[in-house]
Tab-separated table of N, CA and C in Angstrom:
chain	number	residue	atom	x	y	z
A	1	UNK	N	49.870	-66.176	-23.668
A	1	UNK	CA	50.381	-65.254	-24.258
A	1	UNK	C	51.438	-64.908	-23.431
A	2	UNK	N	50.713	-64.317	-21.919
A	2	UNK	CA	50.771	-63.291	-21.284
A	2	UNK	C	52.485	-63.856	-20.608
A	3	UNK	N	52.052	-65.353	-20.142
A	3	UNK	CA	53.407	-66.083	-20.152
A	3	UNK	C	54.657	-65.378	-20.804
A	4	UNK	N	54.700	-65.868	-22.291
A	4	UNK	CA	55.551	-65.665	-22.733
A	4	UNK	C	56.409	-64.241	-23.013
A	5	UNK	N	55.548	-63.366	-22.660
A	5	UNK	CA	55.771	-61.783	-22.623
A	5	UNK	C	56.747	-61.970	-21.697
A	6	UNK	N	56.003	-62.356	-20.201
A	6	UNK	CA	56.680	-61.990	-18.887
A	6	UNK	C	57.726	-62.982	-19.175
A	7	UNK	N	58.316	-64.008	-20.192
A	7	UNK	CA	59.358	-64.903	-19.835
A	7	UNK	C	60.276	-63.676	-21.200
A	8	UNK	N	60.218	-62.929	-22.016
A	8	UNK	CA	60.903	-62.643	-23.504
A	8	UNK	C	61.452	-61.544	-22.079
A	9	UNK	N	61.105	-59.971	-21.244
A	9	UNK	CA	60.957	-58.692	-20.780
A	9	UNK	C	62.092	-59.013	-19.655
A	10	UNK	N	61.990	-60.874	-19.050
A	10	UNK	CA	63.455	-62.060	-18.494
A	10	UNK	C	64.408	-61.352	-18.242
A	11	UNK	N	64.332	-62.730	-19.786
A	11	UNK	CA	65.463	-62.786	-20.279
A	11	UNK	C	66.744	-61.036	-20.553
A	12	UNK	N	65.299	-60.624	-20.918
A	12	UNK	CA	66.264	-58.798	-21.072
A	12	UNK	C	66.771	-58.936	-21.135
A	13	UNK	N	66.039	-58.724	-19.441
A	13	UNK	CA	66.911	-57.953	-18.335
A	13	UNK	C	68.499	-58.249	-18.111
A	14	UNK	N	68.480	-60.289	-18.673
A	14	UNK	CA	69.209	-60.382	-18.413
A	14	UNK	C	71.121	-60.484	-19.095
A	15	UNK	N	69.824	-59.893	-20.617
A	15	UNK	CA	71.211	-59.624	-21.102
A	15	UNK	C	71.490	-58.097	-21.239
A	16	UNK	N	71.251	-57.380	-20.708
A	16	UNK	CA	70.246	-55.641	-21.267
A	16	UNK	C	71.672	-55.952	-20.176
A	17	UNK	N	71.750	-56.628	-19.006
A	17	UNK	CA	73.005	-56.372	-17.452
A	17	UNK	C	74.273	-57.348	-17.782
A	18	UNK	N	74.256	-57.789	-18.912
A	18	UNK	CA	75.614	-58.609	-18.796
A	18	UNK	C	76.986	-57.759	-19.019
A	19	UNK	N	77.531	-58.912	-18.230
A	19	UNK	CA	79.418	-57.342	-18.909
A	19	UNK	C	79.314	-57.566	-19.935
A	20	UNK	N	80.525	-56.515	-20.490
A	20	UNK	CA	80.927	-56.308	-22.051
A	20	UNK	C	82.120	-57.776	-22.307
A	21	UNK	N	81.765	-57.690	-22.889
A	21	UNK	CA	82.735	-58.588	-24.136
A	21	UNK	C	84.355	-58.480	-23.326
A	22	UNK	N	84.063	-57.021	-23.219
A	22	UNK	CA	85.770	-56.769	-23.931
A	22	UNK	C	86.027	-56.899	-22.192
A	23	UNK	N	84.920	-56.220	-21.021
A	23	UNK	CA	85.317	-56.848	-19.748
A	23	UNK	C	86.097	-58.083	-19.171
A	24	UNK	N	84.861	-59.121	-20.076
A	24	UNK	CA	85.240	-60.113	-19.543
A	24	UNK	C	86.006	-60.729	-19.748
A	25	UNK	N	87.014	-60.365	-21.181
A	25	UNK	CA	88.078	-60.589	-21.463
A	25	UNK	C	88.563	-60.011	-20.634
A	26	UNK	N	89.557	-59.347	-20.447
A	26	UNK	CA	89.976	-58.883	-19.292
A	26	UNK	C	89.716	-59.337	-17.807
A	27	UNK	N	88.970	-59.227	-17.476
A	27	UNK	CA	88.496	-59.860	-16.028
A	27	UNK	C	89.780	-61.262	-16.012
A	28	UNK	N	89.280	-61.936	-17.433
A	28	UNK	CA	89.370	-63.870	-17.155
A	28	UNK	C	91.086	-64.030	-17.589
A	29	UNK	N	91.597	-62.502	-18.049
A	29	UNK	CA	93.241	-62.331	-18.100
A	29	UNK	C	94.020	-61.971	-17.090
A	30	UNK	N	93.064	-61.112	-16.551
A	30	UNK	CA	93.848	-60.779	-15.105
A	30	UNK	C	93.829	-61.728	-13.339
A	31	UNK	N	92.970	-62.577	-13.959
A	31	UNK	CA	92.769	-63.903	-12.449
A	31	UNK	C	93.608	-64.892	-13.719
A	32	UNK	N	94.361	-64.946	-14.648
A	32	UNK	CA	94.746	-66.235	-15.470
A	32	UNK	C	95.814	-65.795	-14.279
A	33	UNK	N	96.438	-64.446	-15.325
A	33	UNK	CA	97.378	-63.603	-13.922
A	33	UNK	C	98.004	-64.092	-12.632
A	34	UNK	N	97.084	-64.043	-11.899
A	34	UNK	CA	97.285	-63.514	-10.422
A	34	UNK	C	96.709	-62.930	-9.953
A	35	UNK	N	96.276	-62.117	-9.698
A	35	UNK	CA	96.486	-60.614	-8.688
A	35	UNK	C	97.478	-60.531	-7.811
A	36	UNK	N	97.598	-58.371	-8.005
A	36	UNK	CA	98.212	-57.718	-7.780
A	36	UNK	C	98.684	-57.467	-5.915
A	37	UNK	N	97.007	-57.838	-5.869
A	37	UNK	CA	97.822	-58.023	-4.140
A	37	UNK	C	97.879	-59.393	-3.551
A	38	UNK	N	97.511	-60.206	-4.313
A	38	UNK	CA	98.536	-61.600	-3.864
A	38	UNK	C	100.479	-61.406	-3.997
A	39	UNK	N	100.426	-60.698	-4.796
A	39	UNK	CA	102.207	-60.159	-5.261
A	39	UNK	C	102.093	-59.497	-4.053
A	40	UNK	N	101.363	-58.510	-3.730
A	40	UNK	CA	102.073	-57.650	-2.546
A	40	UNK	C	102.166	-58.241	-1.170
A	41	UNK	N	100.868	-59.682	-1.111
A	41	UNK	CA	100.444	-60.320	0.268
A	41	UNK	C	102.712	-61.458	0.438
A	42	UNK	N	102.876	-61.624	-0.647
A	42	UNK	CA	103.404	-62.800	-0.814
A	42	UNK	C	104.689	-62.497	-1.185
A	43	UNK	N	104.842	-60.780	-0.804
A	43	UNK	CA	106.242	-60.349	-1.015
A	43	UNK	C	106.475	-60.188	-2.018
A	44	UNK	N	106.412	-59.979	-3.704
A	44	UNK	CA	106.750	-60.224	-4.734
A	44	UNK	C	106.677	-58.359	-4.698
A	45	UNK	N	106.190	-57.588	-4.411
A	45	UNK	CA	105.723	-56.347	-4.869
A	45	UNK	C	105.958	-55.333	-3.886
A	46	UNK	N	106.641	-55.057	-3.965
A	46	UNK	CA	106.051	-53.302	-2.273
A	46	UNK	C	105.196	-52.853	-2.050
A	47	UNK	N	104.926	-52.307	-0.912
A	47	UNK	CA	103.801	-51.322	-0.520
A	47	UNK	C	104.137	-51.317	0.347
A	48	UNK	N	102.976	-50.253	1.537
A	48	UNK	CA	103.586	-49.691	2.891
A	48	UNK	C	102.620	-50.244	3.118
A	49	UNK	N	102.656	-51.140	4.160
A	49	UNK	CA	101.593	-52.173	4.640
A	49	UNK	C	101.125	-51.833	6.154
A	50	UNK	N	100.111	-51.051	6.357
A	50	UNK	CA	99.569	-50.329	7.849
A	50	UNK	C	99.319	-52.077	8.615
A	51	UNK	N	98.839	-53.329	7.757
A	51	UNK	CA	97.895	-53.294	9.030
A	51	UNK	C	98.148	-55.190	8.591
A	52	UNK	N	98.442	-56.356	8.995
A	52	UNK	CA	98.832	-57.559	8.655
A	52	UNK	C	98.267	-58.170	9.180
A	53	UNK	N	97.780	-60.018	9.514
A	53	UNK	CA	97.942	-60.433	10.827
A	53	UNK	C	97.317	-61.772	9.566
A	54	UNK	N	97.028	-63.083	10.174
A	54	UNK	CA	97.654	-64.228	8.418
A	54	UNK	C	96.104	-63.914	8.679
A	55	UNK	N	94.459	-63.147	8.102
A	55	UNK	CA	94.461	-64.037	7.603
A	55	UNK	C	93.600	-62.313	6.388
A	56	UNK	N	94.547	-61.709	6.843
A	56	UNK	CA	93.502	-59.550	6.800
A	56	UNK	C	95.387	-59.121	6.223
A	57	UNK	N	95.099	-57.739	4.986
A	57	UNK	CA	96.228	-57.829	4.962
A	57	UNK	C	95.799	-55.208	4.725
A	58	UNK	N	96.683	-54.894	5.425
A	58	UNK	CA	95.652	-53.658	4.425
A	58	UNK	C	97.003	-52.738	4.250
A	59	UNK	N	97.012	-51.360	3.222
A	59	UNK	CA	98.418	-51.364	2.836
A	59	UNK	C	97.976	-50.605	1.769
A	60	UNK	N	98.317	-48.698	1.551
A	60	UNK	CA	98.103	-47.942	0.981
A	60	UNK	C	98.118	-48.021	-0.459
A	61	UNK	N	97.237	-47.891	-1.206
A	61	UNK	CA	97.364	-47.776	-2.390
A	61	UNK	C	98.021	-46.881	-3.442
A	62	UNK	N	97.986	-47.204	-4.517
A	62	UNK	CA	99.429	-46.773	-5.568
A	62	UNK	C	98.548	-45.603	-5.692
A	63	UNK	N	98.222	-44.647	-6.333
A	63	UNK	CA	97.205	-43.924	-6.229
A	63	UNK	C	95.826	-42.773	-4.696
A	64	UNK	N	96.184	-42.933	-4.140
A	64	UNK	CA	94.915	-43.130	-2.505
A	64	UNK	C	94.861	-40.737	-3.585
A	65	UNK	N	93.156	-41.425	-3.299
A	65	UNK	CA	92.318	-40.143	-2.967
A	65	UNK	C	91.994	-39.549	-1.623
A	66	UNK	N	92.078	-39.796	-0.593
A	66	UNK	CA	92.145	-39.863	0.098
A	66	UNK	C	93.533	-39.372	1.353
A	67	UNK	N	93.190	-38.324	2.438
A	67	UNK	CA	94.751	-37.770	2.794
A	67	UNK	C	94.613	-39.696	3.360
A	68	UNK	N	93.716	-40.327	3.978
A	68	UNK	CA	93.804	-40.987	4.913
A	68	UNK	C	92.808	-42.183	3.267
A	69	UNK	N	94.091	-43.626	3.246
A	69	UNK	CA	93.442	-44.630	2.005
A	69	UNK	C	94.512	-45.420	2.248
A	70	UNK	N	93.925	-46.442	2.170
A	70	UNK	CA	93.481	-48.024	2.567
A	70	UNK	C	93.134	-49.284	2.002
A	71	UNK	N	93.794	-49.977	1.661
A	71	UNK	CA	93.122	-50.905	0.823
A	71	UNK	C	93.027	-52.121	1.583
A	72	UNK	N	91.325	-52.536	1.960
A	72	UNK	CA	92.021	-54.071	2.718
A	72	UNK	C	91.225	-55.298	2.327
A	73	UNK	N	92.213	-56.404	2.681
A	73	UNK	CA	92.275	-56.715	1.046
A	73	UNK	C	92.797	-58.969	1.904
A	74	UNK	N	91.483	-59.347	1.855
A	74	UNK	CA	91.405	-60.545	2.574
A	74	UNK	C	92.584	-61.824	1.932
A	75	UNK	N	93.484	-61.922	2.178
A	75	UNK	CA	95.048	-62.682	1.966
A	75	UNK	C	93.950	-63.825	0.639
A	76	UNK	N	93.209	-64.807	1.185
A	76	UNK	CA	92.229	-65.538	0.753
A	76	UNK	C	91.961	-64.896	-0.966
A	77	UNK	N	92.253	-65.467	-2.143
A	77	UNK	CA	92.718	-64.413	-3.178
A	77	UNK	C	90.624	-64.853	-3.567
A	78	UNK	N	89.563	-63.796	-3.225
A	78	UNK	CA	88.153	-63.827	-3.148
A	78	UNK	C	87.948	-62.835	-5.382
A	79	UNK	N	87.713	-63.245	-5.667
A	79	UNK	CA	87.373	-61.916	-6.964
A	79	UNK	C	86.454	-61.059	-7.032
A	80	UNK	N	85.361	-61.273	-6.462
A	80	UNK	CA	84.482	-60.649	-6.640
A	80	UNK	C	83.182	-60.949	-5.675
A	81	UNK	N	82.389	-60.847	-4.600
A	81	UNK	CA	81.603	-60.451	-4.165
A	81	UNK	C	81.067	-61.197	-4.280
A	82	UNK	N	80.327	-61.649	-5.303
A	82	UNK	CA	79.800	-63.195	-5.844
A	82	UNK	C	80.232	-63.651	-5.970
A	83	UNK	N	81.477	-63.827	-5.618
A	83	UNK	CA	82.727	-65.564	-5.785
A	83	UNK	C	82.540	-65.979	-4.255
A	84	UNK	N	81.922	-65.076	-3.080
A	84	UNK	CA	82.151	-65.685	-2.113
A	84	UNK	C	80.899	-66.704	-1.553
A	85	UNK	N	82.020	-67.511	-0.961
A	85	UNK	CA	81.065	-68.456	0.199
A	85	UNK	C	80.328	-68.540	1.193
A	86	UNK	N	80.003	-69.030	1.768
A	86	UNK	CA	79.832	-69.282	3.501
A	86	UNK	C	80.598	-69.718	4.907
A	87	UNK	N	81.868	-69.633	3.485
A	87	UNK	CA	83.408	-70.759	4.841
A	87	UNK	C	83.429	-68.964	5.353
A	88	UNK	N	83.402	-68.284	4.078
A	88	UNK	CA	84.525	-67.080	3.576
A	88	UNK	C	83.887	-65.556	4.692
A	89	UNK	N	82.433	-66.519	5.374
A	89	UNK	CA	81.382	-64.703	6.728
A	89	UNK	C	82.662	-64.207	7.239
A	90	UNK	N	83.412	-64.823	8.274
A	90	UNK	CA	84.231	-64.417	8.816
A	90	UNK	C	85.497	-63.750	8.531
A	91	UNK	N	85.797	-64.118	7.146
A	91	UNK	CA	86.926	-63.483	6.843
A	91	UNK	C	86.576	-61.617	6.318
A	92	UNK	N	85.044	-61.764	5.913
A	92	UNK	CA	84.754	-60.922	5.439
A	92	UNK	C	83.815	-59.502	6.257
A	93	UNK	N	83.657	-60.701	7.223
A	93	UNK	CA	83.378	-59.789	8.883
A	93	UNK	C	84.771	-59.267	9.563
A	94	UNK	N	85.726	-59.513	9.440
A	94	UNK	CA	86.700	-59.464	9.614
A	94	UNK	C	88.099	-57.641	9.137
A	95	UNK	N	87.351	-57.564	7.519
A	95	UNK	CA	87.577	-56.764	7.626
A	95	UNK	C	86.712	-54.877	7.614
A	96	UNK	N	85.249	-55.413	8.352
A	96	UNK	CA	84.263	-54.122	8.737
A	96	UNK	C	85.771	-54.045	10.096
A	97	UNK	N	86.478	-55.766	11.276
A	97	UNK	CA	87.110	-55.312	11.897
A	97	UNK	C	88.303	-54.775	12.218
A	98	UNK	N	89.167	-54.964	11.581
A	98	UNK	CA	90.173	-54.020	11.083
A	98	UNK	C	90.275	-52.235	10.076
A	99	UNK	N	88.790	-52.174	9.691
A	99	UNK	CA	88.724	-50.729	8.870
A	99	UNK	C	88.052	-50.261	10.388
A	100	UNK	N	87.870	-50.458	12.284
A	100	UNK	CA	87.370	-50.011	12.530
A	100	UNK	C	88.211	-49.593	14.193
A	101	UNK	N	89.748	-50.258	13.470
A	101	UNK	CA	90.723	-50.274	14.502
A	101	UNK	C	91.913	-49.928	13.637
A	102	UNK	N	91.385	-49.003	12.589
A	102	UNK	CA	92.383	-48.587	11.312
A	102	UNK	C	92.076	-46.493	11.693
A	103	UNK	N	90.411	-47.246	11.715
A	103	UNK	CA	90.280	-45.931	11.630
A	103	UNK	C	90.296	-44.852	13.240
A	104	UNK	N	90.008	-45.764	14.480
A	104	UNK	CA	91.214	-44.662	15.901
A	104	UNK	C	92.134	-45.140	15.879
A	105	UNK	N	93.259	-46.064	15.057
A	105	UNK	CA	94.140	-45.655	15.036
A	105	UNK	C	94.193	-44.323	14.710
A	106	UNK	N	93.904	-43.853	13.420
A	106	UNK	CA	93.767	-42.383	12.368
A	106	UNK	C	93.288	-41.203	13.313
A	107	UNK	N	92.434	-41.905	13.746
A	107	UNK	CA	91.894	-40.618	15.160
A	107	UNK	C	90.630	-39.896	13.875
A	108	UNK	N	90.282	-40.985	13.078
A	108	UNK	CA	89.116	-40.540	12.331
A	108	UNK	C	87.671	-41.105	12.735
A	109	UNK	N	87.555	-42.067	13.185
A	109	UNK	CA	86.964	-42.874	13.625
A	109	UNK	C	85.755	-42.008	14.483
A	110	UNK	N	85.385	-40.870	15.368
A	110	UNK	CA	84.106	-40.365	14.977
A	110	UNK	C	84.156	-38.843	14.438
A	111	UNK	N	84.865	-38.385	13.658
A	111	UNK	CA	84.605	-37.769	12.785
A	111	UNK	C	83.848	-38.565	11.247
A	112	UNK	N	84.852	-39.898	10.744
A	112	UNK	CA	83.829	-40.903	9.682
A	112	UNK	C	85.256	-40.656	8.863
A	113	UNK	N	84.510	-42.084	7.717
A	113	UNK	CA	85.321	-42.326	7.131
A	113	UNK	C	84.343	-43.434	6.426
A	114	UNK	N	84.990	-43.302	4.782
A	114	UNK	CA	84.346	-44.641	4.039
A	114	UNK	C	84.567	-45.601	3.530
A	115	UNK	N	83.410	-46.633	3.438
A	115	UNK	CA	83.896	-47.754	3.211
A	115	UNK	C	83.494	-48.190	2.185
A	116	UNK	N	84.435	-48.866	0.921
A	116	UNK	CA	83.229	-49.540	-0.169
A	116	UNK	C	84.668	-50.457	-1.311
A	117	UNK	N	83.424	-50.943	-1.802
A	117	UNK	CA	84.132	-52.321	-2.627
A	117	UNK	C	83.396	-52.148	-4.383
A	118	UNK	N	84.087	-51.901	-5.004
A	118	UNK	CA	83.700	-51.532	-6.202
A	118	UNK	C	83.158	-53.545	-7.098
A	119	UNK	N	82.862	-53.809	-7.079
A	119	UNK	CA	81.833	-55.318	-8.012
A	119	UNK	C	82.273	-55.197	-9.412
A	120	UNK	N	82.353	-56.189	-10.397
A	120	UNK	CA	82.653	-56.302	-11.281
A	120	UNK	C	82.807	-54.595	-12.170
A	121	UNK	N	82.213	-54.452	-13.581
A	121	UNK	CA	82.480	-53.771	-14.379
A	121	UNK	C	81.575	-51.988	-14.525
A	122	UNK	N	80.398	-52.404	-14.455
A	122	UNK	CA	79.059	-51.063	-13.804
A	122	UNK	C	79.992	-50.149	-12.332
A	123	UNK	N	81.114	-51.147	-11.388
A	123	UNK	CA	81.038	-49.961	-10.476
A	123	UNK	C	82.634	-50.144	-10.685
A	124	UNK	N	83.791	-50.490	-11.769
A	124	UNK	CA	84.695	-50.227	-12.728
A	124	UNK	C	85.963	-50.874	-11.756
A	125	UNK	N	85.931	-51.984	-11.272
A	125	UNK	CA	86.148	-53.158	-9.928
A	125	UNK	C	87.896	-53.369	-11.593
A	126	UNK	N	88.878	-53.416	-10.914
A	126	UNK	CA	89.967	-53.246	-12.280
A	126	UNK	C	90.835	-54.572	-12.047
A	127	UNK	N	91.075	-54.976	-9.825
A	127	UNK	CA	91.471	-55.735	-9.390
A	127	UNK	C	90.839	-56.664	-9.064
A	128	UNK	N	90.872	-58.130	-9.577
A	128	UNK	CA	89.764	-59.890	-9.413
A	128	UNK	C	90.517	-59.901	-8.052
A	129	UNK	N	90.637	-59.058	-6.180
A	129	UNK	CA	91.163	-59.841	-5.635
A	129	UNK	C	90.334	-59.135	-4.783
A	130	UNK	N	89.417	-59.639	-3.899
A	130	UNK	CA	87.823	-58.415	-3.399
A	130	UNK	C	88.967	-57.920	-2.923
A	131	UNK	N	88.616	-56.488	-2.159
A	131	UNK	CA	89.321	-56.042	-1.382
A	131	UNK	C	88.609	-54.407	-1.319
A	132	UNK	N	88.623	-53.520	-0.097
A	132	UNK	CA	88.005	-52.438	1.015
A	132	UNK	C	88.648	-51.427	0.476
A	133	UNK	N	87.900	-50.640	-0.417
A	133	UNK	CA	88.584	-48.671	0.442
A	133	UNK	C	88.497	-48.627	1.722
A	134	UNK	N	89.353	-48.306	1.962
A	134	UNK	CA	88.649	-47.351	3.619
A	134	UNK	C	89.355	-46.142	2.953
A	135	UNK	N	88.439	-44.504	2.915
A	135	UNK	CA	88.781	-43.547	2.956
A	135	UNK	C	88.331	-42.879	4.480
A	136	UNK	N	88.958	-41.718	4.265
A	136	UNK	CA	88.557	-41.149	5.281
A	136	UNK	C	89.891	-40.069	5.780
A	137	UNK	N	90.070	-39.085	6.446
A	137	UNK	CA	91.169	-37.553	6.781
A	137	UNK	C	90.831	-35.779	6.435
A	138	UNK	N	89.012	-36.688	5.229
A	138	UNK	CA	88.366	-34.978	5.538
A	138	UNK	C	86.820	-35.437	4.948
A	139	UNK	N	86.277	-33.927	5.118
A	139	UNK	CA	85.068	-33.765	4.681
A	139	UNK	C	84.848	-34.552	3.033
A	140	UNK	N	84.478	-35.721	2.445
A	140	UNK	CA	84.316	-36.853	1.527
A	140	UNK	C	83.017	-36.002	0.619
A	141	UNK	N	82.685	-35.798	-0.921
A	141	UNK	CA	81.820	-36.021	-1.326
A	141	UNK	C	81.256	-37.117	-0.987
A	142	UNK	N	80.094	-36.937	-1.825
A	142	UNK	CA	78.406	-38.205	-2.334
A	142	UNK	C	79.312	-38.540	-2.908
A	143	UNK	N	79.408	-40.007	-2.689
A	143	UNK	CA	79.520	-41.180	-3.369
A	143	UNK	C	78.959	-40.997	-4.313
A	144	UNK	N	77.641	-40.862	-4.718
A	144	UNK	CA	76.976	-40.179	-5.831
A	144	UNK	C	76.444	-39.157	-5.576
A	145	UNK	N	76.069	-38.355	-7.929
A	145	UNK	CA	75.125	-36.980	-6.786
A	145	UNK	C	74.366	-37.657	-7.092
A	146	UNK	N	72.804	-36.686	-6.258
A	146	UNK	CA	71.724	-37.214	-5.927
A	146	UNK	C	70.960	-36.496	-6.696
A	147	UNK	N	70.191	-37.395	-7.611
A	147	UNK	CA	68.729	-37.327	-8.424
A	147	UNK	C	67.476	-36.329	-7.750
A	148	UNK	N	67.352	-36.344	-8.252
A	148	UNK	CA	65.783	-34.935	-8.349
A	148	UNK	C	65.063	-36.248	-8.518
A	149	UNK	N	63.622	-35.648	-7.505
A	149	UNK	CA	62.368	-36.867	-7.829
A	149	UNK	C	62.017	-36.884	-8.575
A	150	UNK	N	60.814	-36.956	-10.236
A	150	UNK	CA	60.988	-37.228	-10.558
A	150	UNK	C	59.100	-36.867	-10.764
């Protein structure tokens, strides 16, 4: 009986944290259409590019949220970090090296900057091509409001 209750509890956790059907549908449609970032990489869409090499591109987003805000994107289309494989380790690590370079170039390496990735529904991911937000140039608010301990 205890084993059955434990299995039921585990299964309920998986269904409680699943992506909504609407989000899954939207995600599948966007992936099928192809990434807007791939279109920028292929020069099918314009962007203000601040860094580029064979594996990584960085550019200003359409709606910057800080005085310095770039998207650092691997040229390989990886939909989410959950889709990364071991062979992606070097390019994923290179995202951080590019961030370090951009921080130094923008004079914010010492004052500070934020690196963030949004993965799937609860984090608000809307472009299904892995990317890192690079934000700085001012004192940034906390990422999430702090909760009081109960």
